[in-house]
Amino acid sequence: MKKLMLWSGHAWVALPVRFYLAYVFISACWHKILEPGLFAVDVATYQILPLSLINLAAITLPWVELGVGIMLIVGFRSRAAALMVAGMMVIFMTALGIALYNELDMSCGCFASSAAAAEDPISMMTMWRDAGWLALALYVVFFDRRSLGVDAWMQRVKEGKEKKNAS
Amino acid sequence: MAKKEALIILRDTVVFTVAFSVVGIVFNAVREKGIPLIATEAYEIYVPCPEPLGEVWPMAPDAAEVRDSRTILIDARSAEEYRDWHAPGAIHVLYDYLDPLPDEVLDRLSGEFARSGKARVVVYGDGEGKMGDTGYELGRELSGRGLRNVYVIEADVETFKRSLQP
């Protein structure tokens, strides 16, 4: 198991996974940032958050999604970014589960507002899709120990300085 | 080492989540389309009922298909209006938006039309064949139940009446 965890190829396997998750999250946040009012209605439709938290969630969540997407692309604190993705997926899946349990007939509001995507209703397929993204995020968290990108570059710079100081 | 690594990841997760949230709040505060940080009035949540509505296609009142024997012509106006005048051969199916036809009736009608062997259904109503017109709305209901080739006369009844005169 330890051998598997330390395999150096994980960084290369995780690279397309990171790009894919980044693509998913950046494309998901776009309409939410442009139309926070519509996204707030989407959040309210889930009927989970109290009124006082709906707007706060609608304002902050898209920016966390955008930030996570950028971090995953450039490879800066990739594992923390992937953990944020995993956390958001758990939150989304819980919200979806409650909405499905309550038999709410609604669109998920993930990639377009409900008003514009009434033909994208929530279903168990939405849950499976989110579960897939959760699995990918957890792969990056646990296996991408030497992420390619800014993290690797900073590590090399640090190691170079240490070598220089030692000599 | 692993524990330290996990703590660093957790710390970064919290720090960046807070940082991005702050960026979002600041951006929202300065932008024109910003919304209040705390909603004061409840949102009107629109959860649409699952209505099986389909597509209807416009048809000119003087189109040859209107007189075609393979056309089922439906008058979706009130019974009084139907009694006053209706297109030759038109069947009366009352459509009232506030008192919609039961699903069973719509299912039965669309089944009968589908089995009739006719080529198309043409509906006319109390408007001009656009949204809100009883013919248009009934057409969508029938189309939503799987009936193909549903058309609506895109004109008011007077124009339709004139176009049917020899």
mmCIF file of C-alpha atoms in Angstrom:
data_model
loop_
_atom_site.group_PDB
_atom_site.id
_atom_site.type_symbol
_atom_site.label_atom_id
_atom_site.label_comp_id
_atom_site.label_asym_id
_atom_site.label_seq_id
_atom_site.Cartn_x
_atom_site.Cartn_y
_atom_site.Cartn_z
ATOM 1 C CA MET A 1 0.000 0.000 0.000
ATOM 2 C CA LYS A 2 2.825 2.351 0.956
ATOM 3 C CA LYS A 3 4.530 1.498 -2.332
ATOM 4 C CA LEU A 4 1.381 2.396 -4.220
ATOM 5 C CA MET A 5 1.074 5.682 -2.331
ATOM 6 C CA LEU A 6 4.659 6.625 -3.123
ATOM 7 C CA TRP A 7 4.575 5.706 -6.823
ATOM 8 C CA SER A 8 6.047 8.664 -8.717
ATOM 9 C CA GLY A 9 3.629 8.254 -11.634
ATOM 10 C CA HIS A 10 0.693 9.549 -9.600
ATOM 11 C CA ALA A 11 1.652 13.138 -10.406
ATOM 12 C CA TRP A 12 1.219 12.393 -14.127
ATOM 13 C CA VAL A 13 -2.026 10.495 -13.640
ATOM 14 C CA ALA A 14 -3.354 13.265 -11.404
ATOM 15 C CA LEU A 15 -2.511 15.998 -13.928
ATOM 16 C CA PRO A 16 -5.436 15.326 -16.349
ATOM 17 C CA VAL A 17 -7.665 14.637 -13.331
ATOM 18 C CA ARG A 18 -6.797 18.071 -11.940
ATOM 19 C CA PHE A 19 -7.399 19.745 -15.303
ATOM 20 C CA TYR A 20 -10.734 17.973 -15.674
ATOM 21 C CA LEU A 21 -11.912 18.973 -12.190
ATOM 22 C CA ALA A 22 -10.712 22.525 -12.827
ATOM 23 C CA TYR A 23 -12.677 22.623 -16.069
ATOM 24 C CA VAL A 24 -15.790 21.326 -14.281
ATOM 25 C CA PHE A 25 -15.564 23.869 -11.484
ATOM 26 C CA ILE A 26 -14.656 26.886 -13.588
ATOM 27 C CA SER A 27 -17.468 26.190 -16.029
ATOM 28 C CA ALA A 28 -19.827 25.659 -13.066
ATOM 29 C CA CYS A 29 -18.952 28.941 -11.344
ATOM 30 C CA TRP A 30 -19.246 31.215 -14.336
ATOM 31 C CA HIS A 31 -23.000 31.772 -14.480
ATOM 32 C CA LYS A 32 -23.142 31.954 -10.685
ATOM 33 C CA ILE A 33 -20.655 34.828 -10.590
ATOM 34 C CA LEU A 34 -22.379 36.653 -13.442
ATOM 35 C CA GLU A 35 -25.885 36.256 -11.978
ATOM 36 C CA PRO A 36 -25.664 35.977 -8.178
ATOM 37 C CA GLY A 37 -29.353 36.793 -7.837
ATOM 38 C CA LEU A 38 -30.422 33.833 -9.949
ATOM 39 C CA PHE A 39 -28.007 31.539 -8.155
ATOM 40 C CA ALA A 40 -29.421 32.672 -4.813
ATOM 41 C CA VAL A 41 -32.841 31.513 -6.031
ATOM 42 C CA ASP A 42 -31.269 28.163 -6.961
ATOM 43 C CA VAL A 43 -29.799 27.864 -3.466
ATOM 44 C CA ALA A 44 -33.139 28.810 -1.916
ATOM 45 C CA THR A 45 -34.934 26.215 -4.030
ATOM 46 C CA TYR A 46 -33.091 23.444 -2.200
ATOM 47 C CA GLN A 47 -34.895 24.611 0.961
ATOM 48 C CA ILE A 48 -31.968 23.652 3.199
ATOM 49 C CA LEU A 49 -30.245 26.861 4.264
ATOM 50 C CA PRO A 50 -31.953 29.444 6.472
ATOM 51 C CA LEU A 51 -32.833 32.696 4.705
ATOM 52 C CA SER A 52 -29.987 34.560 6.411
ATOM 53 C CA LEU A 53 -27.353 32.270 4.827
ATOM 54 C CA ILE A 54 -28.727 31.927 1.298
ATOM 55 C CA ASN A 55 -27.165 35.076 -0.148
ATOM 56 C CA LEU A 56 -23.871 34.523 1.663
ATOM 57 C CA ALA A 57 -23.618 31.055 0.132
ATOM 58 C CA ALA A 58 -24.606 32.371 -3.298
ATOM 59 C CA ILE A 59 -21.959 35.100 -3.120
ATOM 60 C CA THR A 60 -19.033 33.073 -1.779
ATOM 61 C CA LEU A 61 -19.462 29.593 -3.253
ATOM 62 C CA PRO A 62 -18.794 30.524 -6.914
ATOM 63 C CA TRP A 63 -15.575 32.287 -5.940
ATOM 64 C CA VAL A 64 -14.381 29.270 -3.997
ATOM 65 C CA GLU A 65 -15.138 27.184 -7.102
ATOM 66 C CA LEU A 66 -13.201 29.604 -9.295
ATOM 67 C CA GLY A 67 -10.251 29.723 -6.906
ATOM 68 C CA VAL A 68 -10.142 25.953 -6.629
ATOM 69 C CA GLY A 69 -10.220 25.645 -10.405
ATOM 70 C CA ILE A 70 -7.271 28.006 -10.816
ATOM 71 C CA MET A 71 -5.300 26.265 -8.047
ATOM 72 C CA LEU A 72 -5.826 22.888 -9.717
ATOM 73 C CA ILE A 73 -4.759 24.176 -13.130
ATOM 74 C CA VAL A 74 -1.552 25.836 -11.990
ATOM 75 C CA GLY A 75 -0.754 23.101 -9.480
ATOM 76 C CA PHE A 76 -0.644 25.394 -6.451
ATOM 77 C CA ARG A 77 -1.586 23.597 -3.215
ATOM 78 C CA SER A 78 -3.299 21.005 -5.408
ATOM 79 C CA ARG A 79 -4.131 18.617 -2.587
ATOM 80 C CA ALA A 80 -5.756 21.366 -0.521
ATOM 81 C CA ALA A 81 -7.693 22.443 -3.622
ATOM 82 C CA ALA A 82 -8.771 18.846 -4.208
ATOM 83 C CA LEU A 83 -9.862 18.590 -0.570
ATOM 84 C CA MET A 84 -11.961 21.716 -1.094
ATOM 85 C CA VAL A 85 -13.493 20.049 -4.160
ATOM 86 C CA ALA A 86 -14.218 16.931 -2.099
ATOM 87 C CA GLY A 87 -15.794 19.031 0.654
ATOM 88 C CA MET A 88 -17.997 20.860 -1.838
ATOM 89 C CA MET A 89 -19.000 17.579 -3.472
ATOM 90 C CA VAL A 90 -20.071 16.205 -0.086
ATOM 91 C CA ILE A 91 -22.124 19.361 0.532
ATOM 92 C CA PHE A 92 -23.683 19.237 -2.958
ATOM 93 C CA MET A 93 -24.489 15.534 -2.664
ATOM 94 C CA THR A 94 -26.105 16.071 0.727
ATOM 95 C CA ALA A 95 -28.216 18.900 -0.690
ATOM 96 C CA LEU A 96 -29.151 16.793 -3.714
ATOM 97 C CA GLY A 97 -29.996 13.834 -1.502
ATOM 98 C CA ILE A 98 -32.317 15.959 0.631
ATOM 99 C CA ALA A 99 -33.922 17.482 -2.475
ATOM 100 C CA LEU A 100 -34.437 14.024 -4.004
ATOM 101 C CA TYR A 101 -35.815 12.686 -0.725
ATOM 102 C CA ASN A 102 -38.277 15.584 -0.619
ATOM 103 C CA GLU A 103 -39.158 14.835 -4.273
ATOM 104 C CA LEU A 104 -38.437 18.405 -5.346
ATOM 105 C CA ASP A 105 -38.912 18.771 -9.063
ATOM 106 C CA MET A 106 -36.112 21.175 -9.890
ATOM 107 C CA SER A 107 -32.947 21.575 -11.901
ATOM 108 C CA CYS A 108 -29.737 21.244 -9.941
ATOM 109 C CA GLY A 109 -28.502 24.762 -10.767
ATOM 110 C CA CYS A 110 -24.993 23.387 -11.124
ATOM 111 C CA PHE A 111 -24.180 24.662 -14.574
ATOM 112 C CA ALA A 112 -27.008 27.047 -15.376
ATOM 113 C CA SER A 113 -29.679 28.649 -13.306
ATOM 114 C CA SER A 114 -32.937 26.790 -12.772
ATOM 115 C CA ALA A 115 -34.767 29.414 -14.741
ATOM 116 C CA ALA A 116 -32.659 28.665 -17.806
ATOM 117 C CA ALA A 117 -32.338 24.929 -17.427
ATOM 118 C CA ALA A 118 -35.679 23.485 -16.459
ATOM 119 C CA GLU A 119 -34.839 20.531 -18.676
ATOM 120 C CA ASP A 120 -31.937 19.537 -16.429
ATOM 121 C CA PRO A 121 -33.790 18.008 -13.490
ATOM 122 C CA ILE A 122 -32.015 16.510 -10.507
ATOM 123 C CA SER A 123 -31.952 12.734 -10.382
ATOM 124 C CA MET A 124 -29.881 9.840 -9.115
ATOM 125 C CA MET A 125 -27.695 10.389 -12.188
ATOM 126 C CA THR A 126 -26.728 13.776 -10.742
ATOM 127 C CA MET A 127 -25.708 12.010 -7.527
ATOM 128 C CA TRP A 128 -23.605 9.448 -9.409
ATOM 129 C CA ARG A 129 -21.942 12.227 -11.410
ATOM 130 C CA ASP A 130 -21.042 14.083 -8.210
ATOM 131 C CA ALA A 131 -19.836 10.842 -6.632
ATOM 132 C CA GLY A 132 -17.487 10.402 -9.607
ATOM 133 C CA TRP A 133 -16.045 13.875 -9.111
ATOM 134 C CA LEU A 134 -15.692 13.191 -5.398
ATOM 135 C CA ALA A 135 -13.687 10.053 -6.155
ATOM 136 C CA LEU A 136 -11.410 11.963 -8.544
ATOM 137 C CA ALA A 137 -10.848 14.697 -5.953
ATOM 138 C CA LEU A 138 -9.990 12.149 -3.279
ATOM 139 C CA TYR A 139 -7.502 10.543 -5.640
ATOM 140 C CA VAL A 140 -5.652 13.863 -5.918
ATOM 141 C CA VAL A 141 -5.829 14.401 -2.140
ATOM 142 C CA PHE A 142 -4.335 11.038 -1.269
ATOM 143 C CA PHE A 143 -2.019 10.247 -4.188
ATOM 144 C CA ASP A 144 -0.833 13.472 -5.833
ATOM 145 C CA ARG A 145 1.991 14.041 -3.365
ATOM 146 C CA ARG A 146 4.321 15.795 -5.807
ATOM 147 C CA SER A 147 1.887 17.768 -7.920
ATOM 148 C CA LEU A 148 3.204 18.983 -11.243
ATOM 149 C CA GLY A 149 3.034 22.754 -11.483
ATOM 150 C CA VAL A 150 3.752 25.572 -9.070
ATOM 151 C CA ASP A 151 4.085 23.199 -6.084
ATOM 152 C CA ALA A 152 6.798 21.145 -7.838
ATOM 153 C CA TRP A 153 8.587 24.289 -8.999
ATOM 154 C CA MET A 154 8.548 25.786 -5.483
ATOM 155 C CA GLN A 155 9.812 22.498 -4.083
ATOM 156 C CA ARG A 156 12.719 22.516 -6.571
ATOM 157 C CA VAL A 157 13.577 26.116 -5.707
ATOM 158 C CA LYS A 158 13.513 25.272 -1.998
ATOM 159 C CA GLU A 159 15.684 22.196 -2.479
ATOM 160 C CA GLY A 160 18.119 24.206 -4.619
ATOM 161 C CA LYS A 161 18.462 26.842 -1.902
ATOM 162 C CA GLU A 162 19.009 24.188 0.756
ATOM 163 C CA LYS A 163 21.733 22.555 -1.345
ATOM 164 C CA LYS A 164 23.375 25.926 -1.908
ATOM 165 C CA ASN A 165 23.287 26.725 1.807
ATOM 166 C CA ALA A 166 24.688 23.284 2.664
ATOM 167 C CA SER A 167 27.610 23.694 0.284
ATOM 168 C CA MET B 1 5.196 13.313 8.978
ATOM 169 C CA ALA B 2 1.895 12.151 7.499
ATOM 170 C CA LYS B 3 0.006 13.847 10.314
ATOM 171 C CA LYS B 4 1.913 17.080 9.756
ATOM 172 C CA GLU B 5 1.206 16.851 6.029
ATOM 173 C CA ALA B 6 -2.505 16.332 6.688
ATOM 174 C CA LEU B 7 -2.607 19.310 9.031
ATOM 175 C CA ILE B 8 -0.930 21.521 6.430
ATOM 176 C CA ILE B 9 -3.470 20.443 3.811
ATOM 177 C CA LEU B 10 -6.314 21.134 6.234
ATOM 178 C CA ARG B 11 -4.857 24.532 7.140
ATOM 179 C CA ASP B 12 -4.498 25.457 3.456
ATOM 180 C CA THR B 13 -8.039 24.315 2.789
ATOM 181 C CA VAL B 14 -9.439 26.582 5.487
ATOM 182 C CA VAL B 15 -7.202 29.540 4.579
ATOM 183 C CA PHE B 16 -8.026 29.441 0.855
ATOM 184 C CA THR B 17 -11.733 28.838 1.408
ATOM 185 C CA VAL B 18 -11.874 31.925 3.639
ATOM 186 C CA ALA B 19 -9.709 33.951 1.248
ATOM 187 C CA PHE B 20 -11.845 33.157 -1.815
ATOM 188 C CA SER B 21 -15.016 33.819 0.165
ATOM 189 C CA VAL B 22 -13.689 37.244 1.169
ATOM 190 C CA VAL B 23 -12.847 37.995 -2.483
ATOM 191 C CA GLY B 24 -16.427 37.050 -3.381
ATOM 192 C CA ILE B 25 -17.898 39.279 -0.674
ATOM 193 C CA VAL B 26 -15.716 42.257 -1.662
ATOM 194 C CA PHE B 27 -16.458 41.794 -5.365
ATOM 195 C CA ASN B 28 -20.180 41.565 -4.596
ATOM 196 C CA ALA B 29 -19.999 44.755 -2.517
ATOM 197 C CA VAL B 30 -18.454 46.831 -5.307
ATOM 198 C CA ARG B 31 -20.237 45.443 -8.339
ATOM 199 C CA GLU B 32 -23.408 46.861 -9.789
ATOM 200 C CA LYS B 33 -25.243 43.531 -9.829
ATOM 201 C CA GLY B 34 -24.352 42.750 -6.226
ATOM 202 C CA ILE B 35 -26.970 41.285 -3.924
ATOM 203 C CA PRO B 36 -27.436 41.998 -0.189
ATOM 204 C CA LEU B 37 -25.208 39.854 2.002
ATOM 205 C CA ILE B 38 -28.211 38.758 4.011
ATOM 206 C CA ALA B 39 -31.559 38.279 2.334
ATOM 207 C CA THR B 40 -34.381 39.983 4.167
ATOM 208 C CA GLU B 41 -37.310 38.731 2.130
ATOM 209 C CA ALA B 42 -37.991 35.075 1.412
ATOM 210 C CA TYR B 43 -37.304 33.982 -2.154
ATOM 211 C CA GLU B 44 -40.236 32.972 -4.271
ATOM 212 C CA ILE B 45 -39.126 29.489 -5.036
ATOM 213 C CA TYR B 46 -40.351 28.332 -8.382
ATOM 214 C CA VAL B 47 -40.631 24.585 -8.485
ATOM 215 C CA PRO B 48 -42.375 23.864 -11.757
ATOM 216 C CA CYS B 49 -44.981 21.133 -11.876
ATOM 217 C CA PRO B 50 -44.084 18.365 -14.294
ATOM 218 C CA GLU B 51 -46.281 19.388 -17.212
ATOM 219 C CA PRO B 52 -45.849 17.295 -20.312
ATOM 220 C CA LEU B 53 -45.898 20.098 -22.866
ATOM 221 C CA GLY B 54 -44.609 19.595 -26.372
ATOM 222 C CA GLU B 55 -43.951 21.547 -29.537
ATOM 223 C CA VAL B 56 -46.607 22.923 -31.833
ATOM 224 C CA TRP B 57 -45.902 24.273 -35.260
ATOM 225 C CA PRO B 58 -47.526 27.347 -36.809
ATOM 226 C CA MET B 59 -49.781 26.908 -39.820
ATOM 227 C CA ALA B 60 -51.084 29.661 -42.073
ATOM 228 C CA PRO B 61 -54.901 29.913 -42.075
ATOM 229 C CA ASP B 62 -55.042 29.459 -45.845
ATOM 230 C CA ALA B 63 -52.654 26.505 -45.968
ATOM 231 C CA ALA B 64 -53.844 23.613 -48.129
ATOM 232 C CA GLU B 65 -53.291 21.187 -45.221
ATOM 233 C CA VAL B 66 -56.203 22.778 -43.340
ATOM 234 C CA ARG B 67 -58.670 21.394 -45.892
ATOM 235 C CA ASP B 68 -56.800 18.129 -46.344
ATOM 236 C CA SER B 69 -58.909 15.072 -45.484
ATOM 237 C CA ARG B 70 -55.974 13.657 -43.522
ATOM 238 C CA THR B 71 -56.164 16.571 -41.076
ATOM 239 C CA ILE B 72 -57.957 16.453 -37.740
ATOM 240 C CA LEU B 73 -59.225 19.956 -37.133
ATOM 241 C CA ILE B 74 -59.876 20.980 -33.536
ATOM 242 C CA ASP B 75 -61.695 24.028 -32.240
ATOM 243 C CA ALA B 76 -60.380 24.853 -28.760
ATOM 244 C CA ARG B 77 -62.688 27.789 -28.074
ATOM 245 C CA SER B 78 -65.714 27.932 -25.790
ATOM 246 C CA ALA B 79 -68.873 25.929 -26.568
ATOM 247 C CA GLU B 80 -70.762 29.145 -27.411
ATOM 248 C CA GLU B 81 -68.140 30.297 -29.860
ATOM 249 C CA TYR B 82 -68.099 26.832 -31.411
ATOM 250 C CA ARG B 83 -71.902 26.924 -31.813
ATOM 251 C CA ASP B 84 -71.738 30.372 -33.432
ATOM 252 C CA TRP B 85 -69.214 29.264 -36.002
ATOM 253 C CA HIS B 86 -66.645 26.554 -36.481
ATOM 254 C CA ALA B 87 -64.527 25.419 -39.364
ATOM 255 C CA PRO B 88 -66.136 22.647 -41.418
ATOM 256 C CA GLY B 89 -65.397 19.275 -39.862
ATOM 257 C CA ALA B 90 -63.807 20.760 -36.728
ATOM 258 C CA ILE B 91 -64.155 18.801 -33.493
ATOM 259 C CA HIS B 92 -64.835 20.795 -30.356
ATOM 260 C CA VAL B 93 -62.379 20.284 -27.481
ATOM 261 C CA LEU B 94 -62.862 22.971 -24.860
ATOM 262 C CA TYR B 95 -59.612 24.293 -23.452
ATOM 263 C CA ASP B 96 -59.804 26.453 -20.368
ATOM 264 C CA TYR B 97 -56.495 27.425 -18.789
ATOM 265 C CA LEU B 98 -58.130 27.830 -15.369
ATOM 266 C CA ASP B 99 -60.054 24.576 -15.613
ATOM 267 C CA PRO B 100 -57.721 22.251 -17.476
ATOM 268 C CA LEU B 101 -58.865 19.021 -19.019
ATOM 269 C CA PRO B 102 -58.153 15.971 -16.854
ATOM 270 C CA ASP B 103 -55.076 13.968 -17.827
ATOM 271 C CA GLU B 104 -57.225 10.945 -18.664
ATOM 272 C CA VAL B 105 -59.233 12.953 -21.207
ATOM 273 C CA LEU B 106 -56.104 14.356 -22.855
ATOM 274 C CA ASP B 107 -54.510 10.907 -22.907
ATOM 275 C CA ARG B 108 -57.645 9.398 -24.440
ATOM 276 C CA LEU B 109 -57.931 12.152 -27.081
ATOM 277 C CA SER B 110 -54.295 11.979 -28.106
ATOM 278 C CA GLY B 111 -54.552 8.172 -28.259
ATOM 279 C CA GLU B 112 -57.638 8.373 -30.470
ATOM 280 C CA PHE B 113 -55.983 10.929 -32.767
ATOM 281 C CA ALA B 114 -52.820 8.858 -32.994
ATOM 282 C CA ARG B 115 -54.794 5.734 -33.948
ATOM 283 C CA SER B 116 -57.004 7.558 -36.452
ATOM 284 C CA GLY B 117 -54.469 7.182 -39.252
ATOM 285 C CA LYS B 118 -54.644 10.893 -40.050
ATOM 286 C CA ALA B 119 -51.519 12.839 -40.913
ATOM 287 C CA ARG B 120 -51.758 15.820 -38.609
ATOM 288 C CA VAL B 121 -53.741 17.685 -35.972
ATOM 289 C CA VAL B 122 -54.512 21.355 -36.575
ATOM 290 C CA VAL B 123 -55.881 23.370 -33.666
ATOM 291 C CA TYR B 124 -57.315 26.838 -33.586
ATOM 292 C CA GLY B 125 -58.348 28.835 -30.541
ATOM 293 C CA ASP B 126 -59.471 32.203 -29.284
ATOM 294 C CA GLY B 127 -56.267 34.112 -29.991
ATOM 295 C CA GLU B 128 -53.758 34.429 -32.762
ATOM 296 C CA GLY B 129 -52.066 31.075 -32.427
ATOM 297 C CA LYS B 130 -49.467 32.295 -30.001
ATOM 298 C CA MET B 131 -48.832 31.599 -26.322
ATOM 299 C CA GLY B 132 -52.036 32.100 -24.348
ATOM 300 C CA ASP B 133 -54.259 31.160 -27.270
ATOM 301 C CA THR B 134 -56.454 28.215 -26.241
ATOM 302 C CA GLY B 135 -55.563 26.431 -29.485
ATOM 303 C CA TYR B 136 -51.860 26.862 -28.924
ATOM 304 C CA GLU B 137 -52.083 25.642 -25.317
ATOM 305 C CA LEU B 138 -54.228 22.633 -26.210
ATOM 306 C CA GLY B 139 -51.806 21.830 -29.044
ATOM 307 C CA ARG B 140 -48.908 21.796 -26.600
ATOM 308 C CA GLU B 141 -50.813 19.515 -24.239
ATOM 309 C CA LEU B 142 -51.565 17.051 -27.043
ATOM 310 C CA SER B 143 -48.039 17.232 -28.406
ATOM 311 C CA GLY B 144 -46.648 16.660 -24.909
ATOM 312 C CA ARG B 145 -48.544 13.376 -24.803
ATOM 313 C CA GLY B 146 -46.566 12.068 -27.726
ATOM 314 C CA LEU B 147 -48.787 13.214 -30.581
ATOM 315 C CA ARG B 148 -46.718 14.264 -33.558
ATOM 316 C CA ASN B 149 -47.457 16.861 -36.231
ATOM 317 C CA VAL B 150 -49.556 19.166 -34.093
ATOM 318 C CA TYR B 151 -50.120 22.557 -35.706
ATOM 319 C CA VAL B 152 -51.845 25.722 -34.602
ATOM 320 C CA ILE B 153 -53.530 28.207 -36.901
ATOM 321 C CA GLU B 154 -51.469 31.345 -36.641
ATOM 322 C CA ALA B 155 -54.292 33.845 -37.032
ATOM 323 C CA ASP B 156 -57.393 34.991 -35.201
ATOM 324 C CA VAL B 157 -60.717 33.299 -35.896
ATOM 325 C CA GLU B 158 -62.025 36.073 -38.167
ATOM 326 C CA THR B 159 -58.995 35.800 -40.439
ATOM 327 C CA PHE B 160 -59.280 32.011 -40.378
ATOM 328 C CA LYS B 161 -62.986 32.244 -41.236
ATOM 329 C CA ARG B 162 -62.267 34.500 -44.220
ATOM 330 C CA SER B 163 -59.500 32.265 -45.479
ATOM 331 C CA LEU B 164 -61.902 29.286 -45.545
ATOM 332 C CA GLN B 165 -64.470 31.111 -47.699
ATOM 333 C CA PRO B 166 -64.409 30.116 -51.351
#
